[in-house]
């Protein structure tokens, strides 16, 4: 699996945490987990 680099704006991250109760860091882990399981 190739390396994936995630970047995000901290201001948008703060807004997302308030609005959706999830940070981009947490969302990133879900995307990585789904990709690993999909490649099996």
PDB file of C-alpha atoms in Angstrom:
ATOM      1  CA  UNK A   1       0.000   0.000   0.000  1.00  0.00           C
ATOM      2  CA  UNK A   2       1.392   3.396  -0.943  1.00  0.00           C
ATOM      3  CA  UNK A   3       1.778   6.126   1.642  1.00  0.00           C
ATOM      4  CA  UNK A   4      -1.122   8.519   1.900  1.00  0.00           C
ATOM      5  CA  UNK A   5      -0.568  12.071   3.098  1.00  0.00           C
ATOM      6  CA  UNK A   6      -3.481  13.960   4.625  1.00  0.00           C
ATOM      7  CA  UNK A   7      -3.497  17.739   4.993  1.00  0.00           C
ATOM      8  CA  UNK A   8      -6.216  20.001   6.341  1.00  0.00           C
ATOM      9  CA  UNK A   9      -6.886  23.510   7.482  1.00  0.00           C
ATOM     10  CA  UNK A  10      -6.994  23.733  11.295  1.00  0.00           C
ATOM     11  CA  UNK A  11      -9.785  26.322  11.190  1.00  0.00           C
ATOM     12  CA  UNK A  12     -11.947  23.959   9.126  1.00  0.00           C
ATOM     13  CA  UNK A  13     -11.001  21.126  11.481  1.00  0.00           C
ATOM     14  CA  UNK A  14     -12.241  23.162  14.445  1.00  0.00           C
ATOM     15  CA  UNK A  15     -15.509  23.964  12.662  1.00  0.00           C
ATOM     16  CA  UNK A  16     -15.946  20.302  11.697  1.00  0.00           C
ATOM     17  CA  UNK A  17     -15.389  19.187  15.308  1.00  0.00           C
ATOM     18  CA  UNK A  18     -18.096  21.587  16.516  1.00  0.00           C
ATOM     19  CA  UNK A  19     -20.566  20.788  13.737  1.00  0.00           C
ATOM     20  CA  UNK A  20     -20.110  17.013  13.359  1.00  0.00           C
ATOM     21  CA  UNK A  21     -18.389  16.065  16.646  1.00  0.00           C
ATOM     22  CA  UNK A  22     -15.499  14.435  14.759  1.00  0.00           C
ATOM     23  CA  UNK A  23     -12.040  15.719  13.925  1.00  0.00           C
ATOM     24  CA  UNK A  24     -10.294  15.266  10.599  1.00  0.00           C
ATOM     25  CA  UNK A  25      -7.734  13.115  12.453  1.00  0.00           C
ATOM     26  CA  UNK A  26     -10.518  10.706  13.463  1.00  0.00           C
ATOM     27  CA  UNK A  27     -11.998  10.756   9.963  1.00  0.00           C
ATOM     28  CA  UNK A  28      -8.570   9.963   8.536  1.00  0.00           C
ATOM     29  CA  UNK A  29      -8.328   6.800  10.625  1.00  0.00           C
ATOM     30  CA  UNK A  30     -11.681   5.612   9.240  1.00  0.00           C
ATOM     31  CA  UNK A  31     -10.518   6.173   5.658  1.00  0.00           C
ATOM     32  CA  UNK A  32      -7.273   4.285   6.276  1.00  0.00           C
ATOM     33  CA  UNK A  33      -9.117   1.403   7.970  1.00  0.00           C
ATOM     34  CA  UNK A  34     -11.596   1.115   5.091  1.00  0.00           C
ATOM     35  CA  UNK A  35      -8.777   1.120   2.540  1.00  0.00           C
ATOM     36  CA  UNK A  36      -6.839  -1.619   4.347  1.00  0.00           C
ATOM     37  CA  UNK A  37      -9.937  -3.810   4.587  1.00  0.00           C
ATOM     38  CA  UNK A  38     -10.821  -3.160   0.943  1.00  0.00           C
ATOM     39  CA  UNK A  39      -7.372  -4.325  -0.240  1.00  0.00           C
ATOM     40  CA  UNK A  40      -7.714  -7.747   1.407  1.00  0.00           C
TER      41      UNK A  40
END
